[in-house]
Coordinates of C-alpha atoms and ligand atoms in Angstrom, one line a residue:
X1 CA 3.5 12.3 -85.5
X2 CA 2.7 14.1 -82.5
X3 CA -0.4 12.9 -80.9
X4 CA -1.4 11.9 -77.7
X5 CA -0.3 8.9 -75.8
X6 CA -2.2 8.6 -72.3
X7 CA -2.4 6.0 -69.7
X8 CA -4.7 3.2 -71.4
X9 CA -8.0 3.3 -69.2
X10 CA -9.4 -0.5 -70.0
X11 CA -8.4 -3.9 -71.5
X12 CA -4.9 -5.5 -71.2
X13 CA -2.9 -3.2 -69.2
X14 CA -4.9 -0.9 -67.7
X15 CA -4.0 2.1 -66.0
X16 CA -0.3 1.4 -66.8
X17 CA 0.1 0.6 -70.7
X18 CA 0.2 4.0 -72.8
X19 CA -2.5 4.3 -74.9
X20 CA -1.1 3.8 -78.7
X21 CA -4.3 4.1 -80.7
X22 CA -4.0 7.5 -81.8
X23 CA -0.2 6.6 -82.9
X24 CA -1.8 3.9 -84.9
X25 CA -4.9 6.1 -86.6
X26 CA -2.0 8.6 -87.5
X27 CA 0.0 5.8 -89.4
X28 CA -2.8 4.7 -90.9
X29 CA -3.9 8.1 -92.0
X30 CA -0.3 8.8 -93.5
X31 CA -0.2 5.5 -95.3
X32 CA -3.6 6.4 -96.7
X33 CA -2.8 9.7 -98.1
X34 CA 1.2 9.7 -98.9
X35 CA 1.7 9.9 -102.5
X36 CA 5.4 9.9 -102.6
X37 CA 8.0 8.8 -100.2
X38 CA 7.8 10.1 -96.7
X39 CA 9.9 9.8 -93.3
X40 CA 7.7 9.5 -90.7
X41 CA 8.7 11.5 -87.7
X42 CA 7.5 10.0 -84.4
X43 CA 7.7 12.7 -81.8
X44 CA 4.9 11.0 -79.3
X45 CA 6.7 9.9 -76.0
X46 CA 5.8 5.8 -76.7
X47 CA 7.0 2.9 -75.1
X48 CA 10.6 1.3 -76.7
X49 CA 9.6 -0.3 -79.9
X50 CA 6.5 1.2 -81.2
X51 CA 8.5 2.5 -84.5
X52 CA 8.0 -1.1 -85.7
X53 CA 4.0 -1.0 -85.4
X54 CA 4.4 2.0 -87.2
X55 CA 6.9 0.6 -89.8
X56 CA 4.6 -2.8 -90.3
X57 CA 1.2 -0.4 -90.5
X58 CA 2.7 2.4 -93.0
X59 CA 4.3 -1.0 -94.7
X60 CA 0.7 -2.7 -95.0
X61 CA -1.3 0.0 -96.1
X62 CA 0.6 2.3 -98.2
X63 CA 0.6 3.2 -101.9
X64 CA 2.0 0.6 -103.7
X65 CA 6.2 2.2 -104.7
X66 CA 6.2 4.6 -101.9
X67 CA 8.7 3.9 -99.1
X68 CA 8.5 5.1 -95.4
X69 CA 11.7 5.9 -92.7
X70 CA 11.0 6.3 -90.0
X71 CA 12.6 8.2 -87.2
X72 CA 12.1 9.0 -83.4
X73 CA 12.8 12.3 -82.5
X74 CA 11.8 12.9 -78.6
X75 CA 10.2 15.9 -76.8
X76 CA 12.2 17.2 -74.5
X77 CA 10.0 21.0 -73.8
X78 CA 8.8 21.6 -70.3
X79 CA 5.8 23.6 -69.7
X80 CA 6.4 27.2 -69.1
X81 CA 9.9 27.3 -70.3
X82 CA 8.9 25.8 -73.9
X83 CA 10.0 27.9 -76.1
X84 CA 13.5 28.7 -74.6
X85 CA 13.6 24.8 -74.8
X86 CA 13.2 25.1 -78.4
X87 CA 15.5 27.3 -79.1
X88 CA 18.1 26.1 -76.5
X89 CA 17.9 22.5 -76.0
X90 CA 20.4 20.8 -74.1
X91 CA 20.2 18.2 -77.3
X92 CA 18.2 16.7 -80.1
X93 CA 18.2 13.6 -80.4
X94 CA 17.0 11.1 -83.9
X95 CA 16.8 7.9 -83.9
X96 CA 16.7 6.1 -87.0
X97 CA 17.4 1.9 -88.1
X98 CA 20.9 1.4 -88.4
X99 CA 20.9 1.5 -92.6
X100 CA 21.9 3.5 -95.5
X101 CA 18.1 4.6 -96.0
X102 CA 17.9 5.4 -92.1
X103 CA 21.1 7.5 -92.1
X104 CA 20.6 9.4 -94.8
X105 CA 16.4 10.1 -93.1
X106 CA 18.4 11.2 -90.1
X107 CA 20.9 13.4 -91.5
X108 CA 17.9 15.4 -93.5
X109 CA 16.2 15.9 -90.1
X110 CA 19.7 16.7 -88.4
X111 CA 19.6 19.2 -91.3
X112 CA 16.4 21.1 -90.7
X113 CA 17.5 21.7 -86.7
X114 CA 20.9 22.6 -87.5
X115 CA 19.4 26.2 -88.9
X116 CA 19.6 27.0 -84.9
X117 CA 20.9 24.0 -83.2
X118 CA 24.6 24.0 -83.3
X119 CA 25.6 20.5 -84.6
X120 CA 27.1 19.0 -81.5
X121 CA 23.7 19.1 -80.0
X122 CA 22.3 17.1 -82.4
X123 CA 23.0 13.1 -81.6
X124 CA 21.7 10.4 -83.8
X125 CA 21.3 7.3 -82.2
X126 CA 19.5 3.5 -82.9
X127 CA 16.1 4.2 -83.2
X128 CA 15.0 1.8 -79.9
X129 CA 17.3 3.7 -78.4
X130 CA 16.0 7.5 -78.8
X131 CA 12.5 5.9 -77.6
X132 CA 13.7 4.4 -74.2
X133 CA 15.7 7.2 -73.7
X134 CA 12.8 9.9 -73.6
X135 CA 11.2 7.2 -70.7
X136 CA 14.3 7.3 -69.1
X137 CA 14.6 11.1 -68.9
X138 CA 11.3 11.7 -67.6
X139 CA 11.5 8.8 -65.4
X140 CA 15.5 9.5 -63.9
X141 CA 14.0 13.5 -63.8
X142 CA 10.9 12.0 -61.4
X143 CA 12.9 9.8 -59.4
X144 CA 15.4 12.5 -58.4
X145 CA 12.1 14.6 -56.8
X146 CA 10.8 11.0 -55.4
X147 CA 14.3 10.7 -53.8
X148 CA 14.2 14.2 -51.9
X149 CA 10.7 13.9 -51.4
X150 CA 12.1 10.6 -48.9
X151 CA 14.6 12.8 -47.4
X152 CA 12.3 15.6 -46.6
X153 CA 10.4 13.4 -44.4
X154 CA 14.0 12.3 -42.6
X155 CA 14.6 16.1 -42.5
X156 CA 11.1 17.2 -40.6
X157 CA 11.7 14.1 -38.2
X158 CA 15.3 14.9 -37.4
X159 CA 15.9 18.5 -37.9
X160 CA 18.0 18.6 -41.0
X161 CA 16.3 21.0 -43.8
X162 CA 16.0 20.2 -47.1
X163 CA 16.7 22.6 -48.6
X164 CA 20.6 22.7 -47.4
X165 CA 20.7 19.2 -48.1
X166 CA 19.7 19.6 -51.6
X167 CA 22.3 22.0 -51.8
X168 CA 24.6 20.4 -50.3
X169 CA 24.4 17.2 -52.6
X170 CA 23.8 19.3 -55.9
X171 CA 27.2 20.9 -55.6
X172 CA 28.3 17.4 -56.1
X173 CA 29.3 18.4 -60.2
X174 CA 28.3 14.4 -60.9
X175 CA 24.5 15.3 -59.2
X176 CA 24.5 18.7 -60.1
X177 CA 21.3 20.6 -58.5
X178 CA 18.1 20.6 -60.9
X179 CA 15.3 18.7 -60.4
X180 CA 15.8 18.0 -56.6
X181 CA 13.6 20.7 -54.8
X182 CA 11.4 19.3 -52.6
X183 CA 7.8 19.6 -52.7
X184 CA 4.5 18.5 -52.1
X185 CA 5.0 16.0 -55.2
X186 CA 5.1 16.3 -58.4
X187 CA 2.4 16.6 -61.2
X188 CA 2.4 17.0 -64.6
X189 CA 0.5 15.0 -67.5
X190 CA 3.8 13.2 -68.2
X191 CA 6.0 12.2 -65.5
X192 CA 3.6 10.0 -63.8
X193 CA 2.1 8.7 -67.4
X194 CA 6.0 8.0 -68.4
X195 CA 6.5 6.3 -65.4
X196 CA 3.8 3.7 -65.5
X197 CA 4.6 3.2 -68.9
X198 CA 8.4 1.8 -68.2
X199 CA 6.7 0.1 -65.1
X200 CA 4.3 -1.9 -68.0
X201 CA 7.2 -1.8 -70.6
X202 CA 9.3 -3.9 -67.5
X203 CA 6.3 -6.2 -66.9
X204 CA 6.5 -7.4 -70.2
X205 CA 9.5 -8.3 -70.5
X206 CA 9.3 -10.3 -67.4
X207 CA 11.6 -7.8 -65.5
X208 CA 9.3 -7.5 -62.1
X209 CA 12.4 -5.9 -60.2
X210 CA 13.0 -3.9 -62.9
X211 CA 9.2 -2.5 -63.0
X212 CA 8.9 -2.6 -58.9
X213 CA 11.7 -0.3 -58.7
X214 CA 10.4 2.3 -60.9
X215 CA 6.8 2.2 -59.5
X216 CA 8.4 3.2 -56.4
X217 CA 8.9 6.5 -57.8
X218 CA 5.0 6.8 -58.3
X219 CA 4.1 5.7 -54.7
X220 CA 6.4 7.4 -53.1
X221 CA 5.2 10.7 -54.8
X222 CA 1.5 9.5 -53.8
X223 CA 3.0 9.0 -50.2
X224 CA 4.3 12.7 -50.1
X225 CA 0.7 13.8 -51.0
X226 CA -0.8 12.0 -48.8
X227 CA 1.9 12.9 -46.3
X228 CA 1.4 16.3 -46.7
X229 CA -2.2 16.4 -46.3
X230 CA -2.0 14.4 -42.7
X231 CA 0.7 17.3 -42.2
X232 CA -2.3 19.7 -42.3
X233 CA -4.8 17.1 -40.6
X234 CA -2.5 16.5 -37.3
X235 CA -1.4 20.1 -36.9
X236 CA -5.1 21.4 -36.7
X237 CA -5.6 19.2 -34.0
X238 CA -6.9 16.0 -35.9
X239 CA -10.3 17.4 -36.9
X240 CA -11.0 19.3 -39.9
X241 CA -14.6 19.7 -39.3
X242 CA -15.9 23.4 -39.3
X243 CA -12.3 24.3 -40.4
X244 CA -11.5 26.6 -43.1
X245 CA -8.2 26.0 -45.3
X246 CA -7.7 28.0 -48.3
X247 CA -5.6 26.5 -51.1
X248 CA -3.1 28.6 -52.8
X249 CA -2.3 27.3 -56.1
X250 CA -4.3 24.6 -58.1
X251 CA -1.5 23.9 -61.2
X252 CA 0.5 21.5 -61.2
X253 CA 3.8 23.7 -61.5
X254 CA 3.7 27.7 -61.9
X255 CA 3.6 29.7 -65.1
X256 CA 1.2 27.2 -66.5
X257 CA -2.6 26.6 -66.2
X258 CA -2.3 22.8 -66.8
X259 CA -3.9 21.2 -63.3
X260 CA -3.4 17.6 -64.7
X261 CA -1.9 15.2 -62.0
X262 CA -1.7 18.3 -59.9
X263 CA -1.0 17.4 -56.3
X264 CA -3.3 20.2 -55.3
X265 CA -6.2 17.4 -56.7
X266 CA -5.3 14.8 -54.1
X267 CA -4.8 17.4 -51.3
X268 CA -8.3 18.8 -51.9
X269 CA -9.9 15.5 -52.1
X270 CA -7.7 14.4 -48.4
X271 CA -9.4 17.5 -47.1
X272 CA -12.9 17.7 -48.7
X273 CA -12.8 13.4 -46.8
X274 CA -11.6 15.3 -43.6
X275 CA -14.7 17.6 -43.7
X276 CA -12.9 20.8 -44.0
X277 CA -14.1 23.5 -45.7
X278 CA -11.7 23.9 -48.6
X279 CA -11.3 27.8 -50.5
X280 CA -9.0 27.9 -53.9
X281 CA -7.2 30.4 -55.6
X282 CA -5.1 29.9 -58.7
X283 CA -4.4 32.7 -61.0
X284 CA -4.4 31.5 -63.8
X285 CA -5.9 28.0 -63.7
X286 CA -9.9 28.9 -64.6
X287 CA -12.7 27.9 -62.2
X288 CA -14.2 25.0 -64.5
X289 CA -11.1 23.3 -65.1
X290 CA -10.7 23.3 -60.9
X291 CA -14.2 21.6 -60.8
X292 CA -13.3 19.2 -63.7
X293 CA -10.4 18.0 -61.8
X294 CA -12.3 17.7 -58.5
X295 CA -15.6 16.0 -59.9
X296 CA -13.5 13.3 -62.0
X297 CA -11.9 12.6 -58.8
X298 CA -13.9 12.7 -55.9
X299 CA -15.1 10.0 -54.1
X300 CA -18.3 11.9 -53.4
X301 CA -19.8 14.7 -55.7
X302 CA -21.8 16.3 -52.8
X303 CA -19.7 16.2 -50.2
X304 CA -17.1 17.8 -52.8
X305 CA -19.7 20.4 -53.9
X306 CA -20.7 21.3 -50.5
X307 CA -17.2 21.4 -48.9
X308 CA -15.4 23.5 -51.4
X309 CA -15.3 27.0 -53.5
X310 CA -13.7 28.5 -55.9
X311 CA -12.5 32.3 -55.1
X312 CA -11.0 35.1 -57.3
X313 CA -8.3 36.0 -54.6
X314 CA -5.9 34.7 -52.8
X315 CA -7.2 37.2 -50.2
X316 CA -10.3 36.0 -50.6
X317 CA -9.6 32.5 -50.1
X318 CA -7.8 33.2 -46.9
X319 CA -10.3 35.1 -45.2
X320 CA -11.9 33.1 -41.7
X321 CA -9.4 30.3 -42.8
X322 CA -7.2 28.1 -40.0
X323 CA -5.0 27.5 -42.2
X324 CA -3.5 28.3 -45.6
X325 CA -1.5 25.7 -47.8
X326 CA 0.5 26.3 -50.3
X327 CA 0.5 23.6 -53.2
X328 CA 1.9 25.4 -56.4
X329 CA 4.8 27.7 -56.0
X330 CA 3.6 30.8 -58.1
X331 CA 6.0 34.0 -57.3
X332 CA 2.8 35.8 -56.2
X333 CA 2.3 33.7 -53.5
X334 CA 5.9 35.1 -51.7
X335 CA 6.0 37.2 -49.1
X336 CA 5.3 40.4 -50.7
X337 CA 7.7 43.7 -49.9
X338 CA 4.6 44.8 -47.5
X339 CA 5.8 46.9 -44.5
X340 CA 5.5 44.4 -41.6
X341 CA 3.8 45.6 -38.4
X342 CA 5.9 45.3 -35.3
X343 CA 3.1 44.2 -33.4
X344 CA 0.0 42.6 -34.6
X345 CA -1.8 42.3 -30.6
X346 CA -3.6 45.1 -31.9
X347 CA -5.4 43.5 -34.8
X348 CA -8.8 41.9 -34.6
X349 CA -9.0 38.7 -34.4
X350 CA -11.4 37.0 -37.6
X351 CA -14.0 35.7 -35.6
X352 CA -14.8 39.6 -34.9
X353 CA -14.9 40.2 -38.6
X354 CA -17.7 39.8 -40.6
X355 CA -18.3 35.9 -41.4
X356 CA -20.4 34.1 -44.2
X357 CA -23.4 32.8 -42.1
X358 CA -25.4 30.9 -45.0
X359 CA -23.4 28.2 -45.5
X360 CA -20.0 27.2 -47.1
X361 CA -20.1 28.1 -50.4
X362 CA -21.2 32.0 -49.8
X363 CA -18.4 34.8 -50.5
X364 CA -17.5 35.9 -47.5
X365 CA -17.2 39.9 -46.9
X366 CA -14.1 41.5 -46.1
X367 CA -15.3 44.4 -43.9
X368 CA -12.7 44.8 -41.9
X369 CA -10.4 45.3 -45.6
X370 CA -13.1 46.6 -47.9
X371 CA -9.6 47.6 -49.9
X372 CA -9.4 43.6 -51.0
X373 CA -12.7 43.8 -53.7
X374 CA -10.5 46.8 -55.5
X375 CA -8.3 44.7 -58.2
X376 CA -5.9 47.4 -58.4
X377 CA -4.9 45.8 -54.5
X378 CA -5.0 42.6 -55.3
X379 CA -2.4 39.8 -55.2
X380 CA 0.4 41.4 -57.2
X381 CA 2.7 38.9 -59.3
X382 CA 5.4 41.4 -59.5
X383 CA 5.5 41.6 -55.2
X384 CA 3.8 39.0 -53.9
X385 CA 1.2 38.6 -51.3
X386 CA 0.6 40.9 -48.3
X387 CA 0.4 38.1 -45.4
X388 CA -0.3 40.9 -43.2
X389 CA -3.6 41.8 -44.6
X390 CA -3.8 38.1 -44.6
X391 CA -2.7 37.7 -40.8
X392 CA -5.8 40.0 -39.9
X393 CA -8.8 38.0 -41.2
X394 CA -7.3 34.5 -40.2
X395 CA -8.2 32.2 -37.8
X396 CA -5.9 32.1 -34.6
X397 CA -3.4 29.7 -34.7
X398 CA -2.5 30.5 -37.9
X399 CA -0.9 27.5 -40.0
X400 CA 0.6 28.1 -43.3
X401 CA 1.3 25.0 -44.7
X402 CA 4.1 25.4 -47.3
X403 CA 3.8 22.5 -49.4
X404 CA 7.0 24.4 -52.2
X405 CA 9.0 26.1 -49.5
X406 CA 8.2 29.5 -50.9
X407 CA 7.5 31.5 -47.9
X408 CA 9.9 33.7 -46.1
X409 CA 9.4 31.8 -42.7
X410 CA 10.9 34.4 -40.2
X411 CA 9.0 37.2 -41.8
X412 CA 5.6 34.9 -41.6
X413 CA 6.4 34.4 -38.0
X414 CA 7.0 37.4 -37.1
X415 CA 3.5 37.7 -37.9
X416 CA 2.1 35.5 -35.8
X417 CA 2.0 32.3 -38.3
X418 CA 2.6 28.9 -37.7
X419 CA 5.0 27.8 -40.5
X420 CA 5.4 24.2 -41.8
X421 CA 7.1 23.8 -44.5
X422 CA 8.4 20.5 -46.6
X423 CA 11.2 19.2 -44.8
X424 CA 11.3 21.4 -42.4
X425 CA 10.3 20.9 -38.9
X426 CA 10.2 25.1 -38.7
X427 CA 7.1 26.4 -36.6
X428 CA 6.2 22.5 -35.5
X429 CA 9.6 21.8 -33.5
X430 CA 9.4 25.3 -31.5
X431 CA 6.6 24.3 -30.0
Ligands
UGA1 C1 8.7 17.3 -68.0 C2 10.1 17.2 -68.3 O1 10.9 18.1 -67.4 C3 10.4 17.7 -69.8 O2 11.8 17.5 -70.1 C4 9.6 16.7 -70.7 O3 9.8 17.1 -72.0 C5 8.1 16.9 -70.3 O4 7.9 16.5 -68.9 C6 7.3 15.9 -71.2 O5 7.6 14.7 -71.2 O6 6.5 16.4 -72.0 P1 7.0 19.2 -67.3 O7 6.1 18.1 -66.8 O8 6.4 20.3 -68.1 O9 8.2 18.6 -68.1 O10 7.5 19.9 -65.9 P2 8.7 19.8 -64.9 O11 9.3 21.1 -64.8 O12 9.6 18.7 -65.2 O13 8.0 19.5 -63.6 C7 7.2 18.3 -63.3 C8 6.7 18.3 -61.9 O14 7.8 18.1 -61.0 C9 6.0 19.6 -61.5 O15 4.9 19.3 -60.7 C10 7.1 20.3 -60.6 O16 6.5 21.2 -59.7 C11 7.7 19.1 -60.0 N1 9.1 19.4 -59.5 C12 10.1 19.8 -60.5 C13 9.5 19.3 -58.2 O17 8.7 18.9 -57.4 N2 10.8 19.5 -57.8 C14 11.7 19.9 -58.8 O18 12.9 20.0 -58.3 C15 11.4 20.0 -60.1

């Protein structure tokens, strides 16, 4: 059984609970047709205990002689990486009741992954364990970025960089260093959904510390976003209005399309209620899905409509802007191996260039870099962008906002760009 278990949206535990009827219509279905004995393999991510709905269900409504096991067998692939997960994972794990007739349901599963898993990878376990400890994954995995995401702030207030701290701790073998790059928060359909699941699970069983601590995790991630976005707000002088900020990157992580829970969502919408005029580029998350995102979110269709476009470039999206920010770490968004110009005095400042007079949502023309509407010059995913070419259509002072800590910072300021990264002070303690 691998269907969909989202955040319950009404009725008794709203906007925390998982969503289990699709779990449930799947049991049912199984019990309907299942001629002969079946084990039932729940691979959902569902909150401790839900193998027992499933057990009484299949129990309730199946053919009269044929028996159900049932096993939980968790999901461990990340998007983008997948199918190396597959085929490597750190481990398998199978839950199953502690019985002869669980055992044995376990062992024939164990069976099927041992064709490529070797067998020490493999761990069966008590079947309320396997399901808490997929929640507890996901949920120790979120609260390791939460964590940094804290220190970053003490970082850009003290002068400390995150990135050497996060070095610094993951050498620690009992740490160890995945999962604790900073960034402008983490997204995802699952980690947040997970989350708020154990937060519910905690609830009811009258555990309040329990759940408060691990909705900590979740506000502190919607603290970094919103963190972030004041970040842009305060360096352009506290007012947004008239200003242009192009968005680089729209998915929630790179090598994906999936935009769900992306932080690029809440930074938009920050902006968008700033009255900035907002520009986005993803390449590879499509233009509707942006909209989708945006609409389902906003607190106000026109003012969303009106504030913000959708561009085929990053180039594009850059052009006239005051500021660029940098939400999902794609490689194309590096500095690129572009020859840098020792001076840049020389180059015209955007304002000369040729800007979009009819309102917001107009594509603006590159006249000054007519080269930009030929795809062959495009942003390249093999050498990243040419900030130079961006440099000369920008808006003086030029702010890159790096909400991944992707960008080469010397080489951007060398060009004449402001630099703030995530726990960082960079550009913002110079002056
Ligand atoms: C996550 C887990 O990593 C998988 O093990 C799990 O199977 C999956 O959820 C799931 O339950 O289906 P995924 O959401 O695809 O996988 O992506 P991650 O690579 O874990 O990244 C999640 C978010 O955290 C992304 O927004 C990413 O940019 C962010 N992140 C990740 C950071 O901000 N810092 C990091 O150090 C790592």
């Amino acid at each position: 059984m691998s269907v969909n278990t989202p955040t319950k949206r009404t009725g008794i535990g709203a906007g925390q609970a998982s969503d289990l009827s699709y779990v449930e219509s799947a049991a049912r279905k199984i019990a309907e047709v299942a001629e002969t004995d079946k084990i039932v393999v729940e691979k959902s991510t569902v909150p401790c205990r839900t193998a027992e709905s499933i057990r009484d269900i299949l129990a309730a409504n199946g053919k009269p002689g044929v028996r159900f096991d049932i096993l939980c067998n968790p999901e461990f692939l990340a998007e983008g990486t997948a199918i190396s997960d597959l085929l490597y994972p750190d481990r398998i794990l199978i839950g199953s009741l502690s019985d002869d007739d669980g055992f044995r349901a376990a062992t024939a599963l164990a069976d099927l992954y041992a064709e490529w898993v070797p067998r020490d990878r493999i761990v069966t376990m008590n079947l309320w364990s396997t399901e808490l400890a997929k929640l507890a994954a996901n949920a120790l995995l979120a609260q390791r970025i939460s964590s940094i995401n804290t220190l970053s702030a003490i970082c850009e207030a003290t002068g400390a960089e995150i990135n050497e701290v996060s070095y610094a701790v993951g050498l620690d073998s009992r740490i160890g260093p995945a999962m604790l790059k900073a960034s402008v928060g983490f997204g995802g359909s699952c980690f947040k959904k997970d989350l708020l699941s154990l937060v519910y699970l905690s609830e009811s069983l009258y555990l309040p510390e329990v759940a408060a601590y691990w909705k900590s995790v979740v506000d502190i991630n919607e603290w970094q976003k919103d963190r972030f976005a004041k970040r842009v707000v305060s360096c352009l002088h506290n007012t947004l209005t008239s200003k242009k900020v192009a968005i680089l990157g729209f998915a929630y992580k790179k090598n994906t399309g999936d935009t769900r829970e992306s932080a690029a969502i809440t930074i938009v919408n920050n902006l968008v209620a700033e009255r900035a005029t907002v520009t986005i580029y993803d390449p590879r998350v499509k233009e509707e899905q942006i909209w989708e995102e945006l609409w389902s979110t906003s607190d106000s269709l026109e003012k969303t409509n009106a504030c913000v476009t959708v561009r085929k470039t990053a180039y594009d999206a850059c052009f006239d802007a005051h500021a660029v920010v940098i939400v999902t770490e794609w490689d194309e968004f590096k500095v690129g191996d572009f020859p840098i110009p020792s001076s840049i005095e020389s180059w015209p400042q955007s304002s000369a260039l040729t800007t979009p007079t009819s309102g917001v949502n107009e594509k603006p023309t590159l006249q000054a870099d007519a080269a930009s509407e030929n795809p062959n010059t495009t942003s390249n995913a093999m050498t990243g962008l040419d900030w130079g070419r961006i440099a000369k259509v920008m808006r003086r002072p030029m702010y890159v906002f790096d909400g991944r800590n992707i960008v080469d910072v010397a080489k951007l300021e060398r060009l004449g760009f402001r630099v703030e990264c995530i726990g960082n002070a960079r550009s913002g303690s110079k002056r």
